[in-house]
Amino acid sequence: MTMSYYTLGNSGLRVSRLALGTMTFGTEWGWGADRDTARAMFDAYVEAGGNFFDTADLYTGGTAETWLGEFVAERGLRDKAVIATKFTMNSNPGNPNAGGNGRKNIMRAVDASLKRLGTDYIDLYLMHIWDRLTPAEEVLRTLDDLVRAGKIRHIGLSDVPAWYAGRAQAIAELRGYEPISALQLEYSLAERAIEHEFVPFGTRHGAGIMVWSPLASGLLSGKYRPAQAGNAGRLDGFRNTTHPGFQKFSEHNWAVVAELEKVAAELGHGMAQVALNWVATQPGVATVILGATRLSQLQDNLAALDFSIPPALRQRLDKVSGTPAPFPHSYFGPEIQVRVAGGVVTGDKPSGYALPVVVEGEAVAISSN
């Protein structure tokens, strides 16, 4: 495959369209990849041209950050690698200030991540989850201080309400702080809620979406079936969970899986590849995080952008996976908006108004020989 790179949000940071997730680096959580397998996946990703690595201080008790830092250092890739890591989660029970998004924890967490990663700067530092308590002003000021100190280069938000993301970006703009370049959010054929708020926000206000769980925790790979009695994969262990991120078995999602299987067969590609291709080519998406526990799984996923989904097949996937727009978004469709426009065709800009910037072609020679 040929990897291409695009800027992340309104930043100048070039990242590959497929990122390597490291939540599977380590077996401390009862599943995941051992060191040799993690190293093999890292090497395969780098050799395919990938440059974007996603991790977090929470992942496998710090093993993920440690191994990633070691793998990057062993190959001398620090200048080439774009490393994203996250803060928020608490790994010190009984100490409320060892987690959350307050200045005290952010300052503690960034130094701990830098140490585990074996580097003196982080390319993209993200708030892992909204803690419902810390003012956005405190978060943005602290992150801006870290940018000015040279410890981080860019900032992002993961798993926050859309109103919070909008407020945070407005604070950054008004106060001259480092702006938000990325939103890390769940998105897949089985989970399309971000289309109503986050995609418009990201495209209009400069935050590229980093997709996590593009295969809905493996549901869209095709290895799970409605009547199946366990043992197909990790998601089986969460059939009775109250964790919202793993509640994937529903009639709606089984219908998505069935149609995805048909579309994949017509395309001659695996279900996982088609699901990844669909999400990577949706509006607002900057990069898709690949998570794997086996080298063969990662290699298959890395080929997900080597083909295009024809419009007719894409429409079938859109239709089966779509859900009714919630209020007030039901008022923003053409049924109501045509009345607002007086019944005439009205738009933002005409087609072709802003041409995309794509750098490609042969480099000119600078030698006279």
Coordinates of N, CA and C in Angstrom, one line a residue, residues 107-342:
M107 N 0.0 18.3 35.0 CA 1.5 18.5 35.1 C 2.1 17.2 35.6
R108 N 1.5 16.5 36.5 CA 2.0 15.2 37.0 C 2.0 14.2 35.8
A109 N 0.9 14.1 35.1 CA 0.7 13.1 34.1 C 1.7 13.3 32.9
V110 N 1.9 14.5 32.5 CA 2.8 14.7 31.3 C 4.2 14.3 31.6
D111 N 4.7 14.6 32.8 CA 6.1 14.2 33.1 C 6.2 12.7 33.2
A112 N 5.2 12.1 33.7 CA 5.2 10.6 33.8 C 5.2 10.0 32.4
S113 N 4.4 10.5 31.5 CA 4.3 10.0 30.2 C 5.6 10.2 29.4
L114 N 6.2 11.4 29.6 CA 7.5 11.7 28.9 C 8.6 10.7 29.4
K115 N 8.5 10.4 30.7 CA 9.5 9.4 31.2 C 9.3 8.0 30.6
R116 N 8.0 7.6 30.6 CA 7.8 6.2 30.1 C 8.1 6.2 28.6
L117 N 7.8 7.2 27.8 CA 8.0 7.2 26.4 C 9.5 7.5 26.1
G118 N 10.3 7.9 27.0 CA 11.7 8.1 26.8 C 11.9 9.3 25.8
T119 N 11.1 10.3 25.9 CA 11.3 11.4 25.0 C 11.1 12.7 25.8
D120 N 11.5 13.8 25.1 CA 11.4 15.1 25.8 C 10.2 16.0 25.3
Y121 N 9.4 15.4 24.4 CA 8.2 16.1 23.9 C 7.2 15.1 23.4
I122 N 6.0 15.5 23.4 CA 4.8 14.8 22.9 C 4.2 15.6 21.8
D123 N 4.0 14.9 20.7 CA 3.5 15.6 19.5 C 2.0 16.1 19.6
L124 N 1.2 15.2 20.2 CA -0.2 15.5 20.4 C -0.6 15.0 21.8
Y125 N -1.1 15.9 22.6 CA -1.5 15.6 24.0 C -3.0 15.8 24.1
L126 N -3.7 14.8 24.5 CA -5.1 14.8 24.5 C -5.7 14.6 25.9
M127 N -6.7 15.3 26.2 CA -7.6 15.1 27.4 C -8.4 13.8 27.1
H128 N -8.3 12.8 28.0 CA -8.8 11.5 27.7 C -10.4 11.5 27.8
I129 N -10.9 12.1 28.8 CA -12.3 12.1 29.0 C -12.7 13.3 29.8
W130 N -13.8 13.9 29.6 CA -14.4 15.0 30.4 C -14.6 14.6 31.8
D131 N -14.1 15.3 32.8 CA -14.3 14.9 34.2 C -15.5 15.6 34.8
R132 N -16.2 16.4 34.1 CA -17.4 17.1 34.6 C -17.2 18.2 35.6
L133 N -15.9 18.4 36.0 CA -15.6 19.3 37.1 C -14.7 20.4 36.7
T134 N -13.6 20.1 36.1 CA -12.6 21.1 35.8 C -13.0 22.1 34.7
P135 N -12.9 23.4 35.0 CA -13.3 24.4 34.0 C -12.4 24.3 32.8
A136 N -13.0 24.5 31.6 CA -12.2 24.4 30.4 C -11.1 25.4 30.4
E137 N -11.3 26.6 31.0 CA -10.2 27.6 31.1 C -9.0 27.1 31.7
E138 N -9.1 26.3 32.8 CA -7.9 25.7 33.5 C -7.2 24.7 32.6
V139 N -8.0 23.9 31.9 CA -7.4 22.8 31.0 C -6.6 23.5 29.9
L140 N -7.3 24.5 29.2 CA -6.6 25.1 28.1 C -5.4 25.9 28.5
R141 N -5.4 26.6 29.6 CA -4.3 27.4 30.1 C -3.1 26.5 30.4
T142 N -3.4 25.3 31.0 CA -2.4 24.4 31.4 C -1.7 23.8 30.2
L143 N -2.5 23.4 29.2 CA -2.0 22.8 28.0 C -1.2 23.8 27.2
D144 N -1.7 25.1 27.2 CA -0.9 26.1 26.5 C 0.4 26.3 27.2
D145 N 0.5 26.3 28.5 CA 1.7 26.4 29.2 C 2.7 25.3 28.8
L146 N 2.2 24.1 28.6 CA 3.0 23.0 28.3 C 3.6 23.1 26.8
V147 N 2.7 23.7 26.0 CA 3.2 24.0 24.6 C 4.4 25.0 24.7
R148 N 4.2 26.0 25.4 CA 5.2 27.1 25.5 C 6.4 26.6 26.2
A149 N 6.3 25.6 27.1 CA 7.5 25.0 27.7 C 8.2 24.0 26.9
G150 N 7.6 23.6 25.7 CA 8.2 22.7 24.8 C 8.0 21.2 25.1
K151 N 7.1 20.9 26.1 CA 6.8 19.5 26.5 C 5.8 18.9 25.5
I152 N 4.9 19.7 24.9 CA 4.0 19.1 24.0 C 3.9 20.1 22.8
R153 N 3.5 19.6 21.6 CA 3.5 20.4 20.4 C 2.0 20.8 20.0
H154 N 1.1 19.9 20.1 CA -0.3 20.2 19.8 C -1.2 19.6 20.8
I155 N -2.5 20.0 20.8 CA -3.4 19.5 21.8 C -4.7 19.0 21.2
G156 N -5.4 18.1 22.0 CA -6.7 17.6 21.5 C -7.6 17.2 22.6
L157 N -8.8 16.8 22.3 CA -9.8 16.4 23.3 C -10.4 15.0 22.8
S158 N -10.6 14.2 23.8 CA -11.2 12.8 23.5 C -12.4 12.7 24.4
D159 N -13.5 12.2 23.8 CA -14.7 11.8 24.6 C -15.2 12.9 25.5
V160 N -15.6 14.0 24.8 CA -16.1 15.2 25.5 C -17.5 15.5 24.9
P161 N -18.3 16.3 25.6 CA -19.6 16.8 24.9 C -19.2 17.8 23.8
A162 N -20.0 17.9 22.8 CA -19.8 18.8 21.8 C -19.7 20.3 22.3
W163 N -20.6 20.6 23.2 CA -20.6 22.0 23.7 C -19.3 22.3 24.4
Y164 N -18.7 21.3 25.1 CA -17.4 21.5 25.8 C -16.3 21.8 24.7
A165 N -16.3 21.0 23.7 CA -15.3 21.2 22.6 C -15.5 22.6 22.0
G166 N -16.7 23.0 21.7 CA -16.9 24.3 21.2 C -16.4 25.4 22.1
R167 N -16.8 25.3 23.4 CA -16.3 26.3 24.4 C -14.8 26.3 24.5
A168 N -14.2 25.1 24.5 CA -12.7 25.1 24.6 C -12.0 25.7 23.5
Q169 N -12.5 25.5 22.2 CA -11.9 26.1 21.1 C -12.1 27.6 21.1
A170 N -13.3 28.1 21.5 CA -13.5 29.5 21.6 C -12.6 30.2 22.6
I171 N -12.4 29.5 23.8 CA -11.4 30.0 24.8 C -10.1 30.1 24.2
A172 N -9.6 29.1 23.5 CA -8.3 29.1 22.9 C -8.2 30.3 21.9
E173 N -9.2 30.5 21.1 CA -9.1 31.6 20.1 C -9.1 32.9 20.7
L174 N -10.0 33.1 21.7 CA -10.1 34.5 22.4 C -8.9 34.8 23.2
R175 N -8.3 33.8 23.8 CA -7.2 34.1 24.7 C -5.8 33.9 24.1
G176 N -5.8 33.4 22.9 CA -4.5 33.2 22.2 C -3.8 31.9 22.6
Y177 N -4.5 31.0 23.1 CA -3.9 29.7 23.6 C -3.8 28.8 22.3
E178 N -3.0 27.7 22.5 CA -2.9 26.7 21.5 C -4.3 26.1 21.2
P179 N -4.7 26.2 19.9 CA -6.0 25.7 19.5 C -6.1 24.1 19.6
I180 N -7.3 23.6 19.6 CA -7.5 22.2 19.6 C -7.4 21.7 18.1
S181 N -6.5 20.8 17.9 CA -6.2 20.3 16.6 C -6.9 19.0 16.3
A182 N -7.3 18.3 17.4 CA -7.9 16.9 17.2 C -9.0 16.6 18.1
L183 N -9.9 15.8 17.7 CA -11.0 15.2 18.5 C -10.9 13.7 18.4
Q184 N -10.7 13.0 19.5 CA -10.6 11.6 19.4 C -11.9 11.0 19.9
L185 N -12.7 10.3 18.9 CA -14.0 9.9 19.2 C -14.3 8.6 18.6
E186 N -15.3 7.9 19.2 CA -15.8 6.6 18.6 C -16.6 6.9 17.4
Y187 N -16.4 6.1 16.3 CA -17.1 6.3 15.1 C -17.0 5.0 14.3
S188 N -18.1 4.5 13.8 CA -18.1 3.3 12.9 C -19.5 3.2 12.3
L189 N -19.7 2.2 11.5 CA -21.0 1.9 10.9 C -22.0 1.5 12.0
A190 N -21.5 1.1 13.2 CA -22.4 0.8 14.3 C -22.6 1.9 15.3
E191 N -21.8 3.0 15.1 CA -21.9 4.1 16.0 C -21.7 5.4 15.3
R192 N -22.7 6.1 14.9 CA -22.6 7.3 14.0 C -23.1 8.6 14.7
A193 N -23.2 8.6 16.0 CA -23.7 9.7 16.7 C -22.9 11.0 16.5
I194 N -21.6 10.9 16.2 CA -20.8 12.1 16.1 C -21.1 12.9 14.9
E195 N -21.8 12.4 13.9 CA -22.1 13.1 12.7 C -23.0 14.4 12.9
H196 N -23.8 14.4 14.0 CA -24.7 15.5 14.2 C -24.0 16.7 14.8
E197 N -23.0 16.6 15.7 CA -22.4 17.7 16.3 C -20.9 17.8 16.0
F198 N -20.2 16.7 16.2 CA -18.7 16.8 16.2 C -18.2 17.0 14.8
V199 N -18.7 16.3 13.8 CA -18.2 16.5 12.4 C -18.4 17.9 11.9
P200 N -19.5 18.5 12.1 CA -19.6 19.9 11.7 C -18.7 20.8 12.5
F201 N -18.6 20.6 13.8 CA -17.6 21.4 14.6 C -16.2 21.2 14.1
G202 N -15.8 20.0 13.9 CA -14.4 19.7 13.5 C -14.1 20.3 12.2
T203 N -15.0 20.2 11.2 CA -14.7 20.7 9.9 C -14.7 22.2 9.8
R204 N -15.5 22.9 10.6 CA -15.6 24.3 10.6 C -14.6 25.0 11.5
H205 N -14.2 24.3 12.6 CA -13.4 25.0 13.6 C -12.0 24.3 13.7
G206 N -11.6 23.5 12.8 CA -10.2 23.1 12.7 C -9.7 22.0 13.6
A207 N -10.6 21.1 13.9 CA -10.2 19.9 14.7 C -10.5 18.6 13.9
G208 N -9.4 17.9 13.6 CA -9.5 16.7 12.8 C -9.9 15.6 13.7
I209 N -10.8 14.7 13.2 CA -11.3 13.6 14.0 C -10.4 12.4 13.9
M210 N -10.0 11.9 15.1 CA -9.2 10.7 15.2 C -10.2 9.6 15.6
V211 N -10.5 8.6 14.8 CA -11.5 7.6 15.1 C -11.0 6.5 15.9
W212 N -11.7 6.2 17.0 CA -11.3 5.0 17.8 C -12.5 4.0 17.6
S213 N -12.2 2.7 17.8 CA -13.2 1.6 17.6 C -13.9 1.7 16.3
P214 N -13.1 1.8 15.1 CA -13.8 1.8 13.8 C -14.5 0.5 13.4
L215 N -14.1 -0.6 14.1 CA -14.7 -1.9 13.9 C -15.7 -2.3 15.0
A216 N -16.1 -1.3 15.8 CA -17.0 -1.5 16.9 C -16.6 -2.7 17.8
S217 N -15.3 -2.6 18.3 CA -14.8 -3.6 19.1 C -14.7 -5.0 18.5
G218 N -14.6 -5.0 17.2 CA -14.5 -6.2 16.4 C -15.8 -6.7 15.9
L219 N -16.9 -6.1 16.2 CA -18.2 -6.6 15.7 C -18.3 -6.6 14.2
L220 N -17.7 -5.5 13.6 CA -17.8 -5.4 12.1 C -16.8 -6.2 11.4
S221 N -16.0 -7.0 12.1 CA -15.1 -7.9 11.4 C -15.8 -9.2 10.9
G222 N -17.0 -9.4 11.4 CA -17.8 -10.5 11.0 C -17.6 -11.8 11.9
K223 N -16.8 -11.7 12.9 CA -16.6 -12.9 13.7 C -17.6 -13.2 14.8
Y224 N -18.6 -12.2 14.9 CA -19.6 -12.4 15.9 C -21.0 -12.6 15.1
R225 N -21.8 -13.4 15.7 CA -23.1 -13.7 15.0 C -24.2 -13.7 16.1
P226 N -25.4 -13.3 15.7 CA -26.5 -13.2 16.7 C -26.7 -14.4 17.6
A227 N -26.7 -15.6 17.0 CA -27.0 -16.8 17.7 C -25.8 -17.5 18.3
Q228 N -24.7 -16.8 18.2 CA -23.4 -17.4 18.6 C -23.3 -17.4 20.2
A229 N -22.7 -18.5 20.7 CA -22.6 -18.7 22.1 C -21.1 -18.5 22.6
G230 N -20.6 -17.3 22.4 CA -19.3 -16.9 23.0 C -18.1 -17.5 22.3
N231 N -16.9 -17.1 22.8 CA -15.6 -17.6 22.3 C -15.1 -17.1 21.0
A232 N -15.8 -16.1 20.4 CA -15.4 -15.6 19.1 C -14.3 -14.5 19.3
G233 N -14.3 -13.8 20.4 CA -13.3 -12.8 20.6 C -13.6 -12.0 21.9
R234 N -12.8 -10.9 22.1 CA -12.9 -10.1 23.3 C -14.3 -9.6 23.6
L235 N -15.0 -9.2 22.6 CA -16.3 -8.6 22.9 C -17.3 -9.6 23.6
D236 N -17.0 -10.9 23.4 CA -17.9 -11.9 24.1 C -17.8 -11.7 25.6
G237 N -16.7 -11.3 26.1 CA -16.5 -11.2 27.6 C -17.3 -10.0 28.1
F238 N -17.8 -9.2 27.2 CA -18.5 -8.0 27.7 C -20.0 -8.0 27.3
R239 N -20.5 -9.2 27.1 CA -21.9 -9.4 26.7 C -22.9 -8.8 27.7
N240 N -22.5 -8.9 29.0 CA -23.4 -8.5 30.1 C -22.8 -7.2 30.8
T241 N -21.9 -6.5 30.1 CA -21.3 -5.4 30.7 C -22.2 -4.2 30.8
T242 N -21.9 -3.3 31.8 CA -22.6 -2.0 31.8 C -21.8 -0.9 31.2
H243 N -20.6 -1.3 30.7 CA -19.7 -0.3 30.0 C -20.3 0.1 28.7
P244 N -20.6 1.4 28.5 CA -21.3 1.8 27.2 C -20.5 1.5 26.0
G245 N -19.2 1.5 26.1 CA -18.4 1.3 24.9 C -18.4 -0.1 24.3
F246 N -18.9 -1.1 25.1 CA -18.9 -2.5 24.7 C -20.3 -3.1 24.5
Q247 N -21.3 -2.3 24.5 CA -22.7 -2.7 24.3 C -23.0 -2.7 22.8
K248 N -22.6 -3.7 22.1 CA -22.7 -3.6 20.7 C -23.7 -4.6 20.1
F249 N -24.1 -5.6 20.9 CA -25.1 -6.6 20.4 C -26.5 -6.0 20.4
S250 N -27.0 -5.6 19.3 CA -28.4 -5.1 19.2 C -28.9 -5.5 17.8
E251 N -30.2 -5.4 17.7 CA -30.9 -5.8 16.4 C -30.4 -4.9 15.3
H252 N -30.2 -3.6 15.6 CA -29.8 -2.6 14.6 C -28.4 -3.0 14.1
N253 N -27.5 -3.3 15.0 CA -26.1 -3.6 14.6 C -26.0 -5.0 13.9
W254 N -26.9 -5.9 14.3 CA -26.8 -7.2 13.5 C -27.3 -6.9 12.1
A255 N -28.2 -6.0 11.9 CA -28.6 -5.7 10.5 C -27.4 -5.0 9.7
V256 N -26.7 -4.2 10.4 CA -25.5 -3.6 9.8 C -24.5 -4.6 9.4
V257 N -24.2 -5.6 10.3 CA -23.3 -6.7 10.0 C -23.7 -7.5 8.8
A258 N -25.0 -7.8 8.7 CA -25.5 -8.6 7.6 C -25.3 -7.9 6.3
E259 N -25.6 -6.6 6.2 CA -25.5 -5.8 5.0 C -24.0 -5.6 4.6
L260 N -23.2 -5.4 5.7 CA -21.8 -5.2 5.4 C -21.2 -6.5 4.8
E261 N -21.6 -7.6 5.3 CA -21.1 -8.9 4.7 C -21.4 -9.0 3.3
K262 N -22.7 -8.6 2.9 CA -23.0 -8.7 1.5 C -22.2 -7.7 0.6
V263 N -22.1 -6.5 1.1 CA -21.3 -5.5 0.4 C -19.8 -5.9 0.2
A264 N -19.3 -6.4 1.3 CA -17.9 -6.9 1.2 C -17.7 -8.0 0.2
A265 N -18.7 -8.9 0.2 CA -18.6 -10.0 -0.8 C -18.6 -9.5 -2.2
E266 N -19.5 -8.5 -2.5 CA -19.5 -7.9 -3.8 C -18.3 -7.2 -4.2
L267 N -17.6 -6.6 -3.2 CA -16.4 -5.9 -3.5 C -15.2 -6.8 -3.6
G268 N -15.3 -8.0 -3.0 CA -14.2 -8.9 -3.0 C -13.1 -8.5 -1.9
H269 N -13.6 -7.9 -0.8 CA -12.7 -7.5 0.3 C -13.3 -8.0 1.6
G270 N -12.5 -8.1 2.6 CA -13.0 -8.5 3.9 C -13.9 -7.5 4.5
M271 N -14.7 -7.9 5.4 CA -15.7 -7.0 6.1 C -14.9 -5.9 6.9
A272 N -13.9 -6.3 7.6 CA -13.1 -5.3 8.3 C -12.5 -4.2 7.4
Q273 N -12.0 -4.6 6.3 CA -11.4 -3.7 5.3 C -12.5 -2.7 4.8
V274 N -13.7 -3.2 4.5 CA -14.7 -2.3 4.0 C -15.2 -1.4 5.1
A275 N -15.3 -1.9 6.3 CA -15.8 -1.0 7.4 C -14.8 0.1 7.7
L276 N -13.5 -0.3 7.6 CA -12.4 0.7 7.8 C -12.4 1.8 6.7
N277 N -12.6 1.3 5.5 CA -12.6 2.2 4.3 C -13.7 3.2 4.4
W278 N -14.9 2.7 4.8 CA -16.1 3.5 4.9 C -15.8 4.7 5.9
V279 N -15.3 4.3 7.1 CA -15.1 5.3 8.1 C -14.0 6.3 7.8
A280 N -12.9 5.8 7.2 CA -11.8 6.7 6.9 C -12.1 7.7 5.8
T281 N -13.1 7.4 5.0 CA -13.5 8.4 3.9 C -14.7 9.2 4.2
Q282 N -15.1 9.2 5.5 CA -16.3 10.0 5.9 C -15.8 11.4 6.1
P283 N -16.7 12.4 6.0 CA -16.4 13.8 6.3 C -15.9 14.0 7.7
G284 N -14.8 14.9 7.8 CA -14.3 15.3 9.1 C -13.3 14.3 9.6
V285 N -13.1 13.1 9.1 CA -12.2 12.2 9.6 C -10.7 12.4 9.1
A286 N -9.8 12.6 10.1 CA -8.4 12.9 9.8 C -7.6 11.6 9.7
T287 N -7.9 10.7 10.7 CA -7.2 9.4 10.8 C -8.0 8.4 11.5
V288 N -7.7 7.1 11.2 CA -8.4 6.0 11.9 C -7.4 5.2 12.7
I289 N -7.7 5.0 13.9 CA -6.8 4.3 14.8 C -7.1 2.8 14.7
L290 N -6.0 2.0 14.3 CA -6.1 0.6 14.1 C -5.6 -0.1 15.4
G291 N -6.4 -1.0 15.9 CA -6.0 -1.7 17.1 C -6.1 -3.2 16.8
A292 N -5.0 -3.9 17.1 CA -4.9 -5.3 16.7 C -4.1 -6.1 17.8
T293 N -4.4 -7.4 17.9 CA -3.6 -8.2 18.8 C -2.8 -9.2 18.0
R294 N -2.9 -9.3 16.7 CA -2.2 -10.2 15.9 C -1.6 -9.4 14.7
L295 N -0.4 -9.9 14.2 CA 0.2 -9.2 13.1 C -0.6 -9.4 11.8
S296 N -1.2 -10.6 11.6 CA -2.0 -10.8 10.4 C -3.2 -9.9 10.4
Q297 N -3.8 -9.6 11.5 CA -4.9 -8.7 11.7 C -4.5 -7.3 11.2
L298 N -3.4 -6.8 11.7 CA -3.0 -5.5 11.4 C -2.6 -5.4 9.9
Q299 N -2.0 -6.4 9.4 CA -1.6 -6.3 7.9 C -2.8 -6.3 7.1
D300 N -3.9 -7.0 7.4 CA -5.1 -7.0 6.7 C -5.7 -5.6 6.8
N301 N -5.7 -5.0 8.0 CA -6.3 -3.6 8.1 C -5.6 -2.6 7.4
L302 N -4.2 -2.7 7.3 CA -3.4 -1.7 6.6 C -3.8 -1.6 5.1
A303 N -4.4 -2.6 4.6 CA -4.8 -2.6 3.1 C -6.2 -2.0 2.9
A304 N -6.8 -1.5 4.0 CA -8.2 -1.0 3.9 C -8.4 0.2 3.0
L305 N -7.3 0.9 2.7 CA -7.5 2.1 1.8 C -7.0 1.9 0.4
D306 N -6.7 0.6 0.0 CA -6.2 0.3 -1.3 C -7.3 0.1 -2.3
F307 N -8.6 0.5 -2.0 CA -9.7 0.4 -2.9 C -10.7 1.5 -2.6
S308 N -11.7 1.6 -3.4 CA -12.8 2.6 -3.2 C -14.1 1.9 -3.2
I309 N -15.0 2.4 -2.4 CA -16.3 1.8 -2.3 C -17.2 2.6 -3.3
P310 N -17.8 1.9 -4.3 CA -18.6 2.6 -5.3 C -19.8 3.3 -4.6
P311 N -20.3 4.4 -5.1 CA -21.4 5.1 -4.5 C -22.6 4.3 -4.2
A312 N -23.0 3.4 -5.1 CA -24.2 2.5 -4.8 C -24.1 1.7 -3.6
L313 N -22.9 1.1 -3.5 CA -22.6 0.2 -2.3 C -22.5 1.0 -1.0
R314 N -21.9 2.2 -1.2 CA -21.8 3.1 0.0 C -23.2 3.5 0.5
Q315 N -24.1 3.8 -0.4 CA -25.4 4.2 -0.1 C -26.1 3.1 0.7
R316 N -25.9 1.8 0.4 CA -26.5 0.7 1.1 C -26.0 0.7 2.5
L317 N -24.7 0.9 2.7 CA -24.1 0.9 4.1 C -24.6 2.1 4.8
D318 N -24.7 3.3 4.2 CA -25.3 4.4 4.9 C -26.7 4.2 5.3
K319 N -27.5 3.6 4.5 CA -28.9 3.4 4.8 C -29.1 2.4 6.0
V320 N -28.4 1.3 5.9 CA -28.6 0.3 7.0 C -28.1 0.7 8.3
S321 N -27.1 1.6 8.3 CA -26.4 2.0 9.6 C -27.0 3.3 10.1
G322 N -27.8 4.0 9.3 CA -28.3 5.3 9.7 C -29.4 5.1 10.8
T323 N -29.5 6.2 11.6 CA -30.6 6.2 12.6 C -31.3 7.6 12.5
P324 N -32.5 7.7 13.0 CA -33.2 9.0 12.9 C -32.5 10.1 13.6
A325 N -32.5 11.3 13.0 CA -31.8 12.4 13.6 C -32.5 12.8 14.9
P326 N -31.8 13.0 16.0 CA -32.4 13.4 17.2 C -32.8 14.9 17.2
F327 N -33.7 15.3 18.0 CA -34.0 16.7 18.1 C -32.8 17.5 18.7
P328 N -32.5 18.7 18.2 CA -33.2 19.5 17.2 C -32.7 19.2 15.8
H329 N -31.8 18.2 15.6 CA -31.2 18.0 14.2 C -32.3 17.6 13.2
S330 N -33.4 17.1 13.7 CA -34.5 16.7 12.7 C -35.0 18.0 12.0
Y331 N -34.7 19.2 12.6 CA -35.1 20.4 12.0 C -34.1 21.0 11.0
F332 N -33.0 20.4 10.9 CA -31.9 20.9 10.1 C -31.8 20.3 8.7
G333 N -32.7 19.3 8.4 CA -32.7 18.7 7.1 C -33.5 19.6 6.1
P334 N -33.5 19.1 4.8 CA -34.1 19.9 3.8 C -35.6 20.1 4.0
E335 N -36.3 19.2 4.7 CA -37.8 19.4 4.9 C -38.1 20.7 5.6
I336 N -37.3 21.1 6.5 CA -37.5 22.4 7.2 C -36.7 23.5 6.6
Q337 N -35.5 23.2 6.2 CA -34.6 24.3 5.8 C -35.0 24.9 4.5
V338 N -35.7 24.1 3.6 CA -36.2 24.7 2.4 C -37.1 25.8 2.6
R339 N -37.9 25.7 3.7 CA -38.8 26.8 4.1 C -38.0 28.0 4.5
V340 N -36.9 27.8 5.2 CA -36.1 28.9 5.7 C -35.5 29.6 4.5
A341 N -35.2 28.9 3.4 CA -34.5 29.5 2.2 C -35.5 30.0 1.2
G342 N -36.8 29.9 1.5 CA -37.8 30.5 0.6 C -38.0 29.6 -0.6

